[in-house]
Short mmCIF file of N, CA and C in Angstrom, two decimals:
data_model
loop_
_atom_site.label_atom_id
_atom_site.label_comp_id
_atom_site.label_asym_id
_atom_site.label_seq_id
_atom_site.Cartn_x
_atom_site.Cartn_y
_atom_site.Cartn_z
N MET A 1 -74.33 -55.56 -262.96
CA MET A 1 -74.52 -55.02 -261.93
C MET A 1 -73.06 -54.15 -261.93
N ASN A 2 -73.04 -52.86 -261.84
CA ASN A 2 -71.97 -51.93 -261.94
C ASN A 2 -70.75 -52.42 -260.90
N GLN A 3 -69.65 -52.32 -261.01
CA GLN A 3 -68.43 -52.25 -259.89
C GLN A 3 -68.22 -50.95 -259.49
N VAL A 4 -67.88 -51.01 -258.15
CA VAL A 4 -67.57 -49.64 -257.54
C VAL A 4 -66.40 -50.17 -256.83
N THR A 5 -65.03 -49.46 -257.10
CA THR A 5 -63.51 -49.36 -256.72
C THR A 5 -63.48 -48.29 -255.61
N LEU A 6 -62.75 -48.87 -254.61
CA LEU A 6 -62.29 -47.63 -253.62
C LEU A 6 -60.86 -47.26 -254.37
N GLN A 7 -60.99 -46.00 -254.33
CA GLN A 7 -59.75 -45.55 -254.62
C GLN A 7 -58.80 -44.81 -253.68
N THR A 8 -58.94 -44.74 -252.36
CA THR A 8 -58.26 -43.98 -251.13
C THR A 8 -57.53 -45.22 -250.79
N SER A 9 -56.11 -44.98 -251.06
CA SER A 9 -55.33 -46.44 -250.76
C SER A 9 -55.37 -46.42 -248.85
N ASN A 10 -55.66 -45.34 -248.34
CA ASN A 10 -55.79 -45.34 -246.62
C ASN A 10 -56.98 -46.23 -246.42
N LEU A 11 -57.53 -45.96 -247.20
CA LEU A 11 -58.94 -46.64 -246.91
C LEU A 11 -58.88 -48.13 -247.05
N ILE A 12 -58.54 -48.25 -248.24
CA ILE A 12 -58.47 -49.80 -248.74
C ILE A 12 -57.27 -50.55 -247.83
N GLU A 13 -56.44 -49.69 -247.04
CA GLU A 13 -55.62 -50.60 -246.42
C GLU A 13 -56.32 -50.63 -245.08
N ARG A 14 -57.04 -49.88 -244.44
CA ARG A 14 -57.71 -49.99 -243.13
C ARG A 14 -58.71 -51.19 -243.36
N LEU A 15 -59.37 -51.29 -244.53
CA LEU A 15 -60.57 -52.02 -244.79
C LEU A 15 -59.77 -53.36 -244.45
N ALA A 16 -58.78 -53.57 -245.33
CA ALA A 16 -57.84 -55.07 -245.31
C ALA A 16 -57.71 -55.47 -243.82
N GLN A 17 -57.25 -54.49 -243.13
CA GLN A 17 -56.92 -54.48 -241.99
C GLN A 17 -58.03 -55.13 -240.65
N ALA A 18 -59.09 -54.34 -240.88
CA ALA A 18 -60.18 -54.68 -239.92
C ALA A 18 -60.65 -55.94 -240.57
N ALA A 19 -60.94 -56.65 -241.88
CA ALA A 19 -61.29 -57.91 -242.21
C ALA A 19 -60.47 -58.78 -242.11
N GLU A 20 -59.33 -58.95 -241.80
CA GLU A 20 -58.29 -59.54 -241.15
C GLU A 20 -58.37 -59.84 -240.00
N ILE A 21 -58.50 -58.77 -239.20
CA ILE A 21 -58.85 -58.79 -237.72
C ILE A 21 -60.21 -59.34 -236.99
N ASP A 22 -61.38 -58.97 -238.16
CA ASP A 22 -62.39 -59.47 -237.83
C ASP A 22 -63.22 -61.06 -238.74
N HIS A 23 -61.79 -61.58 -238.95
CA HIS A 23 -62.21 -63.12 -240.23
C HIS A 23 -62.82 -62.89 -240.74
N ARG A 24 -63.35 -61.84 -241.83
CA ARG A 24 -63.84 -61.49 -242.94
C ARG A 24 -62.99 -61.31 -244.06
N THR A 25 -64.03 -61.49 -245.10
CA THR A 25 -63.32 -60.51 -246.53
C THR A 25 -63.54 -59.08 -246.14
N ALA A 26 -62.46 -58.59 -247.28
CA ALA A 26 -62.82 -57.12 -247.21
C ALA A 26 -64.32 -56.52 -248.23
N GLU A 27 -64.53 -57.65 -248.79
CA GLU A 27 -65.95 -57.63 -249.63
C GLU A 27 -67.30 -57.44 -248.45
N ASP A 28 -67.02 -58.96 -247.70
CA ASP A 28 -67.79 -58.85 -246.71
C ASP A 28 -67.95 -57.28 -245.53
N LEU A 29 -67.02 -57.11 -245.36
CA LEU A 29 -66.75 -55.50 -244.63
C LEU A 29 -67.41 -54.56 -245.25
N LEU A 30 -67.29 -54.32 -246.58
CA LEU A 30 -67.78 -53.17 -247.47
C LEU A 30 -69.31 -53.32 -247.68
N ASP A 31 -69.51 -54.88 -247.91
CA ASP A 31 -71.22 -55.01 -247.88
C ASP A 31 -71.74 -54.38 -246.89
N LEU A 32 -71.46 -54.98 -245.53
CA LEU A 32 -71.92 -54.93 -244.20
C LEU A 32 -71.81 -53.26 -243.78
N ALA A 33 -71.15 -52.07 -244.04
CA ALA A 33 -70.64 -51.01 -244.23
C ALA A 33 -71.63 -50.39 -244.89
N VAL A 34 -71.76 -50.46 -246.45
CA VAL A 34 -72.40 -49.58 -247.07
C VAL A 34 -74.01 -50.12 -246.87
N THR A 35 -74.43 -51.30 -246.03
CA THR A 35 -75.71 -51.49 -246.17
C THR A 35 -76.20 -50.61 -244.65
N GLU A 36 -75.34 -50.65 -243.68
CA GLU A 36 -75.49 -49.91 -242.58
C GLU A 36 -75.55 -48.55 -242.74
N PHE A 37 -74.89 -47.82 -243.55
CA PHE A 37 -74.93 -46.49 -244.39
C PHE A 37 -76.07 -46.41 -244.88
N LEU A 38 -76.81 -47.04 -245.85
CA LEU A 38 -77.70 -47.00 -246.61
C LEU A 38 -79.19 -47.23 -245.46
N GLU A 39 -79.13 -47.97 -244.77
CA GLU A 39 -80.43 -47.87 -243.51
C GLU A 39 -80.24 -46.89 -242.57
N LYS A 40 -79.10 -46.21 -242.32
CA LYS A 40 -79.59 -45.04 -241.77
C LYS A 40 -79.50 -44.01 -242.53
N TRP A 41 -79.47 -43.79 -243.54
CA TRP A 41 -79.74 -42.92 -244.82
C TRP A 41 -81.37 -42.80 -245.19
N ALA A 42 -81.86 -43.93 -245.10
CA ALA A 42 -82.70 -44.51 -245.31
C ALA A 42 -84.01 -44.18 -244.44
N THR A 43 -83.48 -44.16 -243.10
CA THR A 43 -84.11 -43.52 -241.81
C THR A 43 -83.91 -42.23 -241.82
N GLN A 44 -83.15 -41.40 -242.11
CA GLN A 44 -83.16 -40.14 -241.81
C GLN A 44 -83.78 -39.37 -242.62
N LYS A 45 -84.11 -39.99 -244.27
CA LYS A 45 -84.65 -39.31 -245.44
C LYS A 45 -86.15 -39.46 -245.28
N ILE A 46 -86.42 -40.78 -244.65
CA ILE A 46 -87.91 -40.96 -243.92
C ILE A 46 -88.34 -39.83 -243.12
N ALA A 47 -87.20 -39.65 -242.02
CA ALA A 47 -87.53 -38.50 -240.85
C ALA A 47 -87.73 -37.24 -241.96
N ASP A 48 -87.22 -36.75 -242.63
CA ASP A 48 -86.96 -35.59 -243.26
C ASP A 48 -88.13 -35.35 -244.03
N GLU A 49 -88.71 -36.61 -244.57
CA GLU A 49 -90.05 -36.31 -245.20
C GLU A 49 -91.16 -36.31 -244.34
N ASP A 50 -91.18 -37.19 -243.22
CA ASP A 50 -92.41 -36.97 -242.36
C ASP A 50 -92.42 -35.25 -242.02
N ALA A 51 -91.20 -34.42 -241.59
CA ALA A 51 -90.96 -33.61 -241.14
C ALA A 51 -91.76 -32.54 -242.07
N VAL A 52 -91.93 -32.91 -243.02
CA VAL A 52 -92.34 -32.18 -244.73
C VAL A 52 -93.91 -32.31 -244.57
N PHE A 53 -94.29 -33.48 -244.09
CA PHE A 53 -95.48 -33.86 -244.23
C PHE A 53 -96.39 -32.89 -242.82
N VAL A 54 -95.81 -33.06 -241.75
CA VAL A 54 -96.15 -32.32 -240.87
C VAL A 54 -96.42 -30.98 -240.94
N ARG A 55 -95.22 -30.20 -241.76
CA ARG A 55 -94.83 -28.72 -241.93
C ARG A 55 -96.03 -28.27 -242.90
N GLN A 56 -96.40 -29.13 -244.22
CA GLN A 56 -97.39 -29.05 -244.72
C GLN A 56 -98.85 -29.34 -244.75
N HIS A 57 -98.91 -29.71 -243.67
CA HIS A 57 -100.22 -30.84 -243.07
C HIS A 57 -101.59 -29.81 -244.04
N PRO A 58 -101.52 -28.89 -243.22
CA PRO A 58 -102.88 -27.82 -243.38
C PRO A 58 -103.30 -27.91 -244.96
N GLN A 59 -102.13 -28.10 -245.96
CA GLN A 59 -102.01 -28.35 -247.41
C GLN A 59 -102.79 -29.51 -248.10
N PHE A 60 -102.02 -30.38 -247.15
CA PHE A 60 -102.49 -31.92 -247.80
C PHE A 60 -103.95 -32.13 -247.44
N VAL A 61 -104.58 -31.81 -246.50
CA VAL A 61 -105.77 -31.82 -246.08
C VAL A 61 -106.46 -31.18 -246.71
N ALA A 62 -105.87 -30.24 -247.50
CA ALA A 62 -107.48 -29.75 -247.93
C ALA A 62 -107.08 -30.21 -249.76
N ASN A 63 -105.96 -30.76 -249.62
CA ASN A 63 -106.07 -31.26 -251.41
C ASN A 63 -106.06 -32.70 -250.93
N TYR A 64 -105.89 -33.60 -250.34
CA TYR A 64 -105.88 -34.91 -250.39
C TYR A 64 -106.31 -35.89 -249.08
N LEU A 65 -107.23 -35.05 -248.36
CA LEU A 65 -108.09 -35.65 -247.37
C LEU A 65 -108.53 -37.16 -247.83
N GLY A 66 -107.82 -38.11 -246.45
CA GLY A 66 -108.64 -39.24 -246.61
C GLY A 66 -107.73 -40.33 -247.76
N GLU A 67 -106.78 -39.40 -248.45
CA GLU A 67 -106.04 -40.55 -249.40
C GLU A 67 -104.32 -40.62 -248.60
N THR A 68 -103.53 -41.12 -249.37
CA THR A 68 -102.49 -41.69 -249.04
C THR A 68 -101.47 -41.27 -249.77
N VAL A 69 -100.29 -39.81 -249.31
CA VAL A 69 -99.50 -39.41 -250.07
C VAL A 69 -98.40 -40.09 -250.17
N ALA A 70 -97.80 -39.80 -251.63
CA ALA A 70 -96.29 -40.56 -251.18
C ALA A 70 -95.11 -39.32 -251.65
N ILE A 71 -94.42 -38.61 -250.57
CA ILE A 71 -93.49 -37.50 -250.31
C ILE A 71 -92.03 -38.12 -250.56
N HIS A 72 -91.71 -37.46 -251.66
CA HIS A 72 -90.16 -38.06 -252.23
C HIS A 72 -89.34 -36.55 -252.33
N ASN A 73 -88.44 -36.15 -251.28
CA ASN A 73 -87.59 -35.17 -251.78
C ASN A 73 -88.25 -34.06 -251.41
N GLY A 74 -89.23 -33.81 -250.32
CA GLY A 74 -89.80 -33.02 -249.86
C GLY A 74 -91.34 -32.45 -251.35
N GLU A 75 -91.47 -33.50 -251.72
CA GLU A 75 -92.50 -33.16 -252.69
C GLU A 75 -93.37 -34.32 -252.87
N VAL A 76 -94.81 -34.17 -252.89
CA VAL A 76 -95.97 -35.19 -253.08
C VAL A 76 -95.43 -35.31 -254.73
N VAL A 77 -94.85 -36.98 -255.13
CA VAL A 77 -95.03 -37.63 -256.13
C VAL A 77 -96.08 -38.17 -256.66
N ASP A 78 -96.81 -38.44 -255.49
CA ASP A 78 -98.27 -39.54 -255.98
C ASP A 78 -98.99 -39.29 -255.15
N HIS A 79 -100.38 -40.15 -255.30
CA HIS A 79 -101.36 -39.99 -254.03
C HIS A 79 -102.64 -40.60 -254.45
N ASP A 80 -103.32 -41.71 -253.89
CA ASP A 80 -104.19 -42.19 -254.01
C ASP A 80 -105.03 -42.77 -252.84
N ILE A 81 -106.09 -43.32 -252.85
CA ILE A 81 -106.99 -43.72 -251.85
C ILE A 81 -106.69 -45.08 -251.50
N ASP A 82 -106.20 -45.87 -252.53
CA ASP A 82 -105.80 -47.19 -252.65
C ASP A 82 -104.31 -47.03 -252.17
N LEU A 83 -104.14 -47.47 -251.03
CA LEU A 83 -102.72 -47.63 -250.45
C LEU A 83 -101.74 -48.79 -251.43
N HIS A 84 -102.49 -49.90 -251.25
CA HIS A 84 -101.84 -51.13 -252.31
C HIS A 84 -101.31 -50.45 -253.58
N ALA A 85 -102.36 -49.61 -254.65
CA ALA A 85 -101.94 -49.68 -255.39
C ALA A 85 -101.14 -48.18 -255.92
N LEU A 86 -100.93 -47.65 -254.77
CA LEU A 86 -99.71 -46.31 -254.83
C LEU A 86 -98.78 -46.91 -254.63
N HIS A 87 -98.63 -47.74 -253.47
CA HIS A 87 -97.20 -48.74 -253.71
C HIS A 87 -96.63 -49.08 -254.29
N LEU A 88 -97.56 -50.33 -255.58
CA LEU A 88 -96.53 -50.57 -256.40
C LEU A 88 -96.29 -49.78 -257.95
N ARG A 89 -97.23 -48.31 -257.85
CA ARG A 89 -96.79 -47.47 -258.85
C ARG A 89 -95.55 -47.11 -258.19
N ILE A 90 -95.25 -46.76 -257.15
CA ILE A 90 -94.27 -45.75 -256.02
C ILE A 90 -92.87 -46.95 -256.64
N ARG A 91 -93.22 -48.52 -256.10
CA ARG A 91 -92.03 -49.03 -256.26
C ARG A 91 -91.64 -49.42 -258.10
N GLN A 92 -92.79 -49.62 -258.63
CA GLN A 92 -92.40 -49.46 -260.30
C GLN A 92 -91.61 -48.15 -260.34
N ARG A 93 -91.85 -46.72 -260.33
CA ARG A 93 -91.35 -46.00 -260.34
C ARG A 93 -89.93 -45.31 -260.24
N PHE A 94 -90.13 -45.58 -258.67
CA PHE A 94 -88.50 -45.44 -257.96
C PHE A 94 -87.55 -46.57 -257.02
N GLY A 95 -87.97 -47.85 -257.63
CA GLY A 95 -87.22 -48.88 -257.22
C GLY A 95 -87.32 -48.90 -255.28
N GLN A 96 -86.43 -49.46 -254.70
CA GLN A 96 -86.34 -49.35 -253.38
C GLN A 96 -85.65 -47.95 -252.96
N MET A 97 -86.05 -46.76 -253.78
CA MET A 97 -85.86 -45.89 -252.85
C MET A 97 -86.49 -45.70 -251.52
N PRO A 98 -86.53 -45.15 -250.26
CA PRO A 98 -87.10 -44.73 -249.66
C PRO A 98 -88.28 -43.84 -249.85
N ILE A 99 -89.34 -44.11 -249.82
CA ILE A 99 -90.36 -42.79 -250.14
C ILE A 99 -91.73 -42.94 -249.06
N LEU A 100 -91.70 -41.82 -248.22
CA LEU A 100 -92.93 -42.03 -247.28
C LEU A 100 -94.07 -42.02 -247.95
N LEU A 101 -95.02 -43.03 -247.37
CA LEU A 101 -96.68 -43.32 -247.56
C LEU A 101 -97.34 -42.81 -246.15
N ARG A 102 -97.82 -41.85 -246.70
CA ARG A 102 -98.63 -41.58 -245.43
C ARG A 102 -100.00 -41.03 -245.17
N GLN A 103 -100.98 -41.61 -245.18
CA GLN A 103 -102.53 -41.23 -245.07
C GLN A 103 -102.61 -40.02 -244.31
N VAL A 104 -103.47 -39.12 -245.01
CA VAL A 104 -103.73 -37.38 -244.65
C VAL A 104 -105.36 -37.45 -243.95
N THR A 105 -104.89 -37.45 -242.74
CA THR A 105 -106.02 -37.46 -241.77
C THR A 105 -106.22 -36.05 -240.99
N GLU A 106 -107.65 -35.36 -240.64
CA GLU A 106 -107.16 -34.37 -239.62
C GLU A 106 -106.18 -34.03 -238.82
N ASN A 107 -105.56 -35.25 -238.30
CA ASN A 107 -104.51 -35.00 -237.03
C ASN A 107 -103.14 -35.51 -237.98
N PRO A 108 -102.00 -34.06 -238.12
CA PRO A 108 -100.74 -34.89 -238.66
C PRO A 108 -100.10 -35.89 -238.00
N ASN A 109 -100.41 -35.83 -236.45
CA ASN A 109 -99.47 -36.97 -235.63
C ASN A 109 -99.94 -37.98 -235.89
N LEU A 110 -98.86 -38.82 -235.46
CA LEU A 110 -99.32 -40.60 -235.75
C LEU A 110 -99.49 -40.97 -234.31
N PRO A 111 -100.66 -41.92 -234.61
CA PRO A 111 -101.40 -42.41 -232.71
C PRO A 111 -99.83 -43.07 -231.97
N ASP A 112 -100.25 -42.89 -230.93
CA ASP A 112 -98.88 -43.47 -230.13
C ASP A 112 -99.53 -45.14 -229.67
N LEU A 113 -98.19 -45.63 -230.32
CA LEU A 113 -98.59 -47.34 -230.07
C LEU A 113 -98.33 -47.96 -228.74
N VAL A 114 -99.14 -48.52 -228.08
CA VAL A 114 -98.82 -49.55 -226.83
C VAL A 114 -98.63 -50.71 -227.11
N PHE A 115 -97.24 -51.32 -226.56
CA PHE A 115 -97.46 -52.53 -226.69
C PHE A 115 -97.32 -53.26 -225.14
N ARG A 116 -98.21 -54.19 -225.11
CA ARG A 116 -98.24 -54.71 -223.88
C ARG A 116 -97.41 -56.28 -223.76
N SER A 117 -96.68 -56.67 -222.74
CA SER A 117 -96.34 -57.62 -222.68
C SER A 117 -96.62 -58.11 -221.26
N PRO A 118 -96.30 -59.80 -221.24
CA PRO A 118 -96.51 -60.26 -219.78
C PRO A 118 -95.43 -60.09 -219.19
N ARG A 119 -95.23 -59.95 -217.85
CA ARG A 119 -94.02 -60.01 -216.99
C ARG A 119 -94.67 -61.54 -216.11
N PHE A 120 -93.41 -62.20 -216.13
CA PHE A 120 -93.35 -63.15 -214.99
C PHE A 120 -92.82 -63.05 -214.24
N VAL A 121 -93.36 -63.12 -212.89
CA VAL A 121 -92.88 -62.79 -211.62
C VAL A 121 -92.82 -64.08 -210.53
N THR A 122 -91.80 -64.42 -210.68
CA THR A 122 -91.56 -65.78 -209.66
C THR A 122 -91.52 -65.29 -208.28
N THR A 123 -92.04 -66.48 -207.53
CA THR A 123 -92.23 -66.14 -205.88
C THR A 123 -91.03 -67.11 -205.09
N ALA A 124 -90.71 -66.75 -204.12
CA ALA A 124 -89.70 -67.70 -203.45
C ALA A 124 -90.56 -68.58 -202.61
N SER A 125 -90.25 -70.00 -202.43
CA SER A 125 -91.19 -70.83 -201.89
C SER A 125 -90.81 -71.10 -200.39
#
């Protein structure tokens, strides 16, 4: 595993202070901060790729209707009818990099999902 070194003394000092106050190690806080950053980054990357999908939808329908496309950095990097096979190839090629996998259908919009949940109502006796 590669080692990463913080080089800004102010950042190192702030991290050490926060760790002490939070009763954690600096390494734990750094892991948490990087994890949160990467999750935000991945969410934004997928949103950006989805915008590409919607914008280029007519071309995707013409070339990949019924297939699932894999979009990375604004480009189709692979496609397949078999989602599982596509997923395996993408993971082998890109590791854990966030890659959008979307099925190309006539409608570029994702269906609305409705979640129903029971609600408990109590009555006074």
